[in-house]
Short mmCIF file of C-alpha atoms in Angstrom, two decimals:
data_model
loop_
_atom_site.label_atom_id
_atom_site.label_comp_id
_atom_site.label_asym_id
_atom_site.label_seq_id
_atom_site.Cartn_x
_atom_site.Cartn_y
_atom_site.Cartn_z
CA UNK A 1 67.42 80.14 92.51
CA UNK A 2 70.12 82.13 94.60
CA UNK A 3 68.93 85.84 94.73
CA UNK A 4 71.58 88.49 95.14
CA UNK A 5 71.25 92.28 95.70
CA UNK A 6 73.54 94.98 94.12
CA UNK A 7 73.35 98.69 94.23
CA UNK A 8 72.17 100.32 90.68
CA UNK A 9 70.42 100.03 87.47
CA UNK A 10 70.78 96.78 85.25
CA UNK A 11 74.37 96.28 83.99
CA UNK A 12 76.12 98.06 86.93
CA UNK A 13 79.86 96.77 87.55
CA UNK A 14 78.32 95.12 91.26
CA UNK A 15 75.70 92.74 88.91
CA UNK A 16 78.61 91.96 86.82
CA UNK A 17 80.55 90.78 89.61
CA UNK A 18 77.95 89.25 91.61
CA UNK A 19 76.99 86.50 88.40
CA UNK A 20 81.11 85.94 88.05
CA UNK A 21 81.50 85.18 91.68
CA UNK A 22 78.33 82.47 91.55
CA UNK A 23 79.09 81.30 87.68
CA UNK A 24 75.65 80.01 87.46
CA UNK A 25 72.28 81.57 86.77
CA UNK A 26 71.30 83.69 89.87
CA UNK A 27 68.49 86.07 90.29
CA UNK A 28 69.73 89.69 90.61
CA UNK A 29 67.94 92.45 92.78
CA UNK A 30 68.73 95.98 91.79
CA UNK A 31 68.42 98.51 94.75
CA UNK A 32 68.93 102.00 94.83
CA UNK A 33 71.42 102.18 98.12
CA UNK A 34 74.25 100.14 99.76
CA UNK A 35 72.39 100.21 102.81
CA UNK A 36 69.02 98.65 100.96
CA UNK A 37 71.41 96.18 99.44
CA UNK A 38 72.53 95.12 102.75
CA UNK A 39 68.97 95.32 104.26
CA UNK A 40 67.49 93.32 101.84
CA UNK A 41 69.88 90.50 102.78
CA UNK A 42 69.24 90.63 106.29
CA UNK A 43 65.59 90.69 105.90
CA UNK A 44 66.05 87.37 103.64
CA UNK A 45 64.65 88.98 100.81
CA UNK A 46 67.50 88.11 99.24
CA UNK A 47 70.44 85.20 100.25
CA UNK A 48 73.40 87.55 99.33
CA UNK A 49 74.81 90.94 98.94
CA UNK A 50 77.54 92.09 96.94
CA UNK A 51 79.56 95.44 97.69
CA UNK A 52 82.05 97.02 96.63
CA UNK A 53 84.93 98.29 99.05
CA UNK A 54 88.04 99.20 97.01
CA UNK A 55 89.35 99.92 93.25
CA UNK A 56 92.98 99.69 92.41
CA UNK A 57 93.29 103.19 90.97
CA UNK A 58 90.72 105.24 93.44
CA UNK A 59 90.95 103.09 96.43
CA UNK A 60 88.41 102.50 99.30
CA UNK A 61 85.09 102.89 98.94
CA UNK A 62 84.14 105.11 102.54
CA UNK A 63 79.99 104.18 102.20
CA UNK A 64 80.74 100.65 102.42
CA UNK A 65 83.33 100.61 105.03
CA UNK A 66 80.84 102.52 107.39
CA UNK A 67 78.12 99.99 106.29
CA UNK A 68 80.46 97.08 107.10
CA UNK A 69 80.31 98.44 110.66
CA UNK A 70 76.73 98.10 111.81
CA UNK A 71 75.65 95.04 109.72
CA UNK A 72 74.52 91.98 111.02
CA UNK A 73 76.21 89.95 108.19
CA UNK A 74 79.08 87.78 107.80
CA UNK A 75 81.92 88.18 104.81
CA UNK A 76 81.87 84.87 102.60
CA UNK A 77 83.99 85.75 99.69
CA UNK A 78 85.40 88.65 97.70
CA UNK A 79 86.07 88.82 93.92
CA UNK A 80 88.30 91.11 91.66
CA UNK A 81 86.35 92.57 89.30
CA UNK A 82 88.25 94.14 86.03
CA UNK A 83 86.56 97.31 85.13
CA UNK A 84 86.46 98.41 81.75
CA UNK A 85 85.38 101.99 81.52
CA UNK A 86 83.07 103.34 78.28
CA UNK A 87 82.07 106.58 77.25
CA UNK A 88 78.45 105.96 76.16
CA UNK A 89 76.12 108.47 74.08
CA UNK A 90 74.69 109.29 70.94
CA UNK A 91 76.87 111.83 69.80
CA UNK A 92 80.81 111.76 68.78
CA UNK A 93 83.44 112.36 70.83
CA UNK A 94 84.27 115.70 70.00
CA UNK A 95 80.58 116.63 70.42
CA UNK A 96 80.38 115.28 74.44
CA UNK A 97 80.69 118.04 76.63
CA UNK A 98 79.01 116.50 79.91
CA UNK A 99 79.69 113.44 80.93
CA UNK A 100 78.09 111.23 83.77
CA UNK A 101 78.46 108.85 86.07
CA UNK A 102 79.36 107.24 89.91
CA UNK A 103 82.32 109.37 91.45
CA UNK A 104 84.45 106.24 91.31
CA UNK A 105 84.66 106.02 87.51
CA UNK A 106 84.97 109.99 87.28
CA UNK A 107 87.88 109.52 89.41
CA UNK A 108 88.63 106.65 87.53
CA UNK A 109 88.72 108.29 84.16
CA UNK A 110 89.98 111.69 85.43
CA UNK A 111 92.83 111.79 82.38
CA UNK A 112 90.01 111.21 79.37
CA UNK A 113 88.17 113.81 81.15
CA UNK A 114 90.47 116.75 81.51
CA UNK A 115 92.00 115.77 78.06
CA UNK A 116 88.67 116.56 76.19
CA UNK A 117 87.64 119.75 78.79
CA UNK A 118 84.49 117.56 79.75
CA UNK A 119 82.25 118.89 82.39
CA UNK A 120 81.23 116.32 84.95
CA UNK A 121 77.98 115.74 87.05
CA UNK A 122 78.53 112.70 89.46
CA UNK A 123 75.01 110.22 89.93
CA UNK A 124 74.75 107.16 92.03
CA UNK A 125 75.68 104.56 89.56
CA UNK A 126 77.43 104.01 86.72
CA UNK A 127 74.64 102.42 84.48
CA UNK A 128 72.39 104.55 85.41
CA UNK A 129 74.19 107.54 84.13
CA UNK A 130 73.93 105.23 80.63
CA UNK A 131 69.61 105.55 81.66
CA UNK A 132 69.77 109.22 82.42
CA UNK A 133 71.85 109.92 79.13
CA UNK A 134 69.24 107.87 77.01
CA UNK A 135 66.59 109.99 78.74
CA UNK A 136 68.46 112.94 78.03
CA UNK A 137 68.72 112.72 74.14
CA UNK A 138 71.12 115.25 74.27
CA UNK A 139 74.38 114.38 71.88
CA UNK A 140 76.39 116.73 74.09
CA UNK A 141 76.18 114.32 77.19
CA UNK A 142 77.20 110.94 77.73
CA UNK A 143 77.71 108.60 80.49
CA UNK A 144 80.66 106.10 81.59
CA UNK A 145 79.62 102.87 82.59
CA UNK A 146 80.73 99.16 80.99
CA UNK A 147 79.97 97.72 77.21
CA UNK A 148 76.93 95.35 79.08
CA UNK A 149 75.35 98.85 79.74
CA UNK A 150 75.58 100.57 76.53
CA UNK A 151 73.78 96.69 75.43
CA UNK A 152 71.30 96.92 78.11
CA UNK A 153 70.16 100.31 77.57
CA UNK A 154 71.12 99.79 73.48
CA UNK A 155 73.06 103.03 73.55
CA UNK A 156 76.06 103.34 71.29
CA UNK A 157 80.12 103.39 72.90
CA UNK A 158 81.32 106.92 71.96
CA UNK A 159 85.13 105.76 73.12
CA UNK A 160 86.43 102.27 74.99
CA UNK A 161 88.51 101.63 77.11
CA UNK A 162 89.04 105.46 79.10
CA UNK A 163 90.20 104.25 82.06
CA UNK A 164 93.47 106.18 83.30
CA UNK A 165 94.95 102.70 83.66
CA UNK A 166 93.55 99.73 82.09
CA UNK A 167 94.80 97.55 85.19
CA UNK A 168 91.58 98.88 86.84
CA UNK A 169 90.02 96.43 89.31
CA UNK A 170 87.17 96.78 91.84
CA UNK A 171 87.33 94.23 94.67
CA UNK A 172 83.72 93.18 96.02
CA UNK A 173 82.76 91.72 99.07
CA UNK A 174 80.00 89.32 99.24
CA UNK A 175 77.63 89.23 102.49
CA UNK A 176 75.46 86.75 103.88
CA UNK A 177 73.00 85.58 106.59
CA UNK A 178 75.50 82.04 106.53
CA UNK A 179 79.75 81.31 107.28
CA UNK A 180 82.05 80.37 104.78
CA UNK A 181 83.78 77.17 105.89
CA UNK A 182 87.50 76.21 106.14
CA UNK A 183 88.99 76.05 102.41
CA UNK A 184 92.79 76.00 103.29
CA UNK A 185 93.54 79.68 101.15
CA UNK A 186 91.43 82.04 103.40
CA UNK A 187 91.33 85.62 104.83
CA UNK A 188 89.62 86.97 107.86
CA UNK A 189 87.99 90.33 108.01
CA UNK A 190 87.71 92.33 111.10
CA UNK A 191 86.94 95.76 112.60
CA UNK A 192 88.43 97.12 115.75
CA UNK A 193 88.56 100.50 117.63
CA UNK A 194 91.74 100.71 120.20
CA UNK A 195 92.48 103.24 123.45
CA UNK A 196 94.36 106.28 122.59
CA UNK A 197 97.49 105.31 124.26
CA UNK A 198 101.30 105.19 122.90
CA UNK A 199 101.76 101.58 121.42
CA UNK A 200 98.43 100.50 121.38
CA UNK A 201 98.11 99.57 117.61
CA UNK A 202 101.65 98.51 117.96
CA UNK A 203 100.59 95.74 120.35
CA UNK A 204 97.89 94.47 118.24
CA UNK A 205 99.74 94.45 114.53
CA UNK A 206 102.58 92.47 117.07
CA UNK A 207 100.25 89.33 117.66
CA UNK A 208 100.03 88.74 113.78
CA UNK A 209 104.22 89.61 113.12
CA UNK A 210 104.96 86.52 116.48
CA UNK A 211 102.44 84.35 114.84
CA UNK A 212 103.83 85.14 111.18
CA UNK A 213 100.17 85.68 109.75
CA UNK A 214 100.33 87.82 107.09
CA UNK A 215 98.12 91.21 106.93
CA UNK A 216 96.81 92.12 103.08
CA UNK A 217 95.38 95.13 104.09
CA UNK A 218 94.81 97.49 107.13
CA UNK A 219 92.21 100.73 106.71
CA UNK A 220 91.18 103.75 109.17
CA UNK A 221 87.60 105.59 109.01
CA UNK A 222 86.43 108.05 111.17
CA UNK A 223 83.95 106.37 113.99
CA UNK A 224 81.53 109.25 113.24
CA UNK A 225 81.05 109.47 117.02
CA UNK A 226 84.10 111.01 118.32
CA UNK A 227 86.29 113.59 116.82
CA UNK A 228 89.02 112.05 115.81
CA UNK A 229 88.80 108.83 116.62
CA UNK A 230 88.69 105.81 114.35
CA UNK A 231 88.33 102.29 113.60
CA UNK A 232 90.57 100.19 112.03
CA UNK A 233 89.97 97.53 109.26
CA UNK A 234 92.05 94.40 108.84
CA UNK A 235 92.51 91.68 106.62
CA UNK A 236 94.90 89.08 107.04
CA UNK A 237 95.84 85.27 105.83
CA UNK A 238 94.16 82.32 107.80
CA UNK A 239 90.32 81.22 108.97
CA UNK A 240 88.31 82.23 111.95
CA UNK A 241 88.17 78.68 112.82
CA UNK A 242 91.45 77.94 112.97
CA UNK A 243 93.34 77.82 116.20
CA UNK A 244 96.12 79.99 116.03
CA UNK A 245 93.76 82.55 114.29
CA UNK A 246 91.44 82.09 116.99
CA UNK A 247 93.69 82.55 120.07
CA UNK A 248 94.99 85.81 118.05
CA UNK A 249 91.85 87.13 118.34
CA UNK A 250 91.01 86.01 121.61
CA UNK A 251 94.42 88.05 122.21
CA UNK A 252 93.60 91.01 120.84
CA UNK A 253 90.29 91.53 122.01
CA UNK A 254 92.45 92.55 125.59
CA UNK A 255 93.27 95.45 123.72
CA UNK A 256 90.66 97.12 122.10
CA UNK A 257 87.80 98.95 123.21
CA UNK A 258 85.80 96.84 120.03
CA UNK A 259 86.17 94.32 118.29
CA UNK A 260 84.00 92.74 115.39
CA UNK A 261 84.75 89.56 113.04
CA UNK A 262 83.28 90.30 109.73
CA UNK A 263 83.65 86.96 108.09
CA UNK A 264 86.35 84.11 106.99
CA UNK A 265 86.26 83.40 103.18
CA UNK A 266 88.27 81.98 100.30
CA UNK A 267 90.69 84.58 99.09
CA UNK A 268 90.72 85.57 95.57
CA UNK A 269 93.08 86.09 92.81
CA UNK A 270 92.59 88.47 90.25
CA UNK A 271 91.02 87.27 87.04
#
């Protein structure tokens, strides 16, 4: 059976997406860390990894970016996840005066937070805030995290649906030891750091305008070596294997001090 790694406590938002993007039974490894998730799929512990990079109402997540950097793994698909945000305890609502959960989904949920003069102490996963609240027994705290949590943990939903917008959506990447082939709707993934000279990025976006690929998304993060400095994050339309995406890249490798491919895959579409 196809194992998969996720970061969290059974019925985190990353499990969730990880047995959507498969649709059949898969074996799911809870770990306490992106980087362990990652690690555990390139010691083959487990065949795949699933992390998430970016939500529609906080935007990108930093830790993963960083950790998309140094692994050894290739990209070989991405799903939008919809997250639906509950507030989970054993009290009422007006009794909740703590609430937690991951930073993401206290970001997320910032308006039903401030509206109700909640307190908030951040923890490293949104289920498990549903684990520590249980532990707690306290009906003045309560966690956020999704309905399958409050089931897992058999903890009642205080409030559904708290979200500051309801179109919420995580996007996760999925990571493996193997390649995603050709499908005909891909996007490419790369990372690239460029000289500090006028018109340098300029000259790389300008291979993708001539060839009229499309770019979905383009990110900076710090390089965490040199002040100031950064690496840039790309997606765009179109396969590794393909020619005319190859001989981009081949291009812009003459312009960058690094370059890394970090996988081809199907595109998705939001569900």
């Amino acid at each position: 059976m196809i194992q998969v790694s996720f970061q969290g406590e059974r019925g985190a938002y990353s499990e969730a997406a990880a047995r959507a993007f498969f649709k059949k039974e898969i074996t799911t490894v809870p770990l306490s860390t992106f980087a362990e998730v990652l690690e555990s799929t390139s010691t083959d512990k487990t065949g795949y990894a699933v992390l998430p990079v970016e939500n529609s109402i906080e935007g990108s997540v930093g830790e993963s970016y960083d950790l998309l950097y140094s692994t050894d793994l290739n990209v070989i698909g991405e799903i939008y996840h919809r997250i639906e945000h509950c507030l989970i305890g054993i009290g009422v609502l007006d009794e909740v005066e703590t609430v937690y959960s991951h930073p993401q989904a206290l970001g997320q949920c910032r308006k039903f937070i401030e509206e109700h003069k909640m307190k908030t102490i951040p923890t490293y996963d949104t289920a498990g805030s549903v684990k520590i609240v249980k532990e707690l027994k306290n009906k003045n705290c309560a966690g956020i995290a999704s309905k399958d949590a409050a089931e897992i943990y058999d903890m009642p939903i205080v409030s559904n649906n708290i979200a500051n917008n309801l179109n919420n959506y995580t996007r996760f990447l999925v990571l493996s030891k193997i390649t995603s082939p050709i499908s005909g709707n891909d996007k490419t993934s790369i990372i690239f750091s460029i000289k500090h000279e006028p018109g340098s990025l300029f000259r790389i976006i300008e291979n993708f305008h001539r060839n009229n690929v499309n770019l979905t998304k383009i990110e900076s993060r710090p390089t965490k070596t040199n002040t100031w400095e950064y690496n840039f994050y790309v997606d765009f339309e179109g396969h590794q294997d393909d020619s005319k995406i190859s001989e981009i890249l081949e291009k812009i490798k003459h312009d960058t001090l690094f370059m890394k491919v970090l996988g081809s895959y199907p595109s998705a579409k939001l569900s």
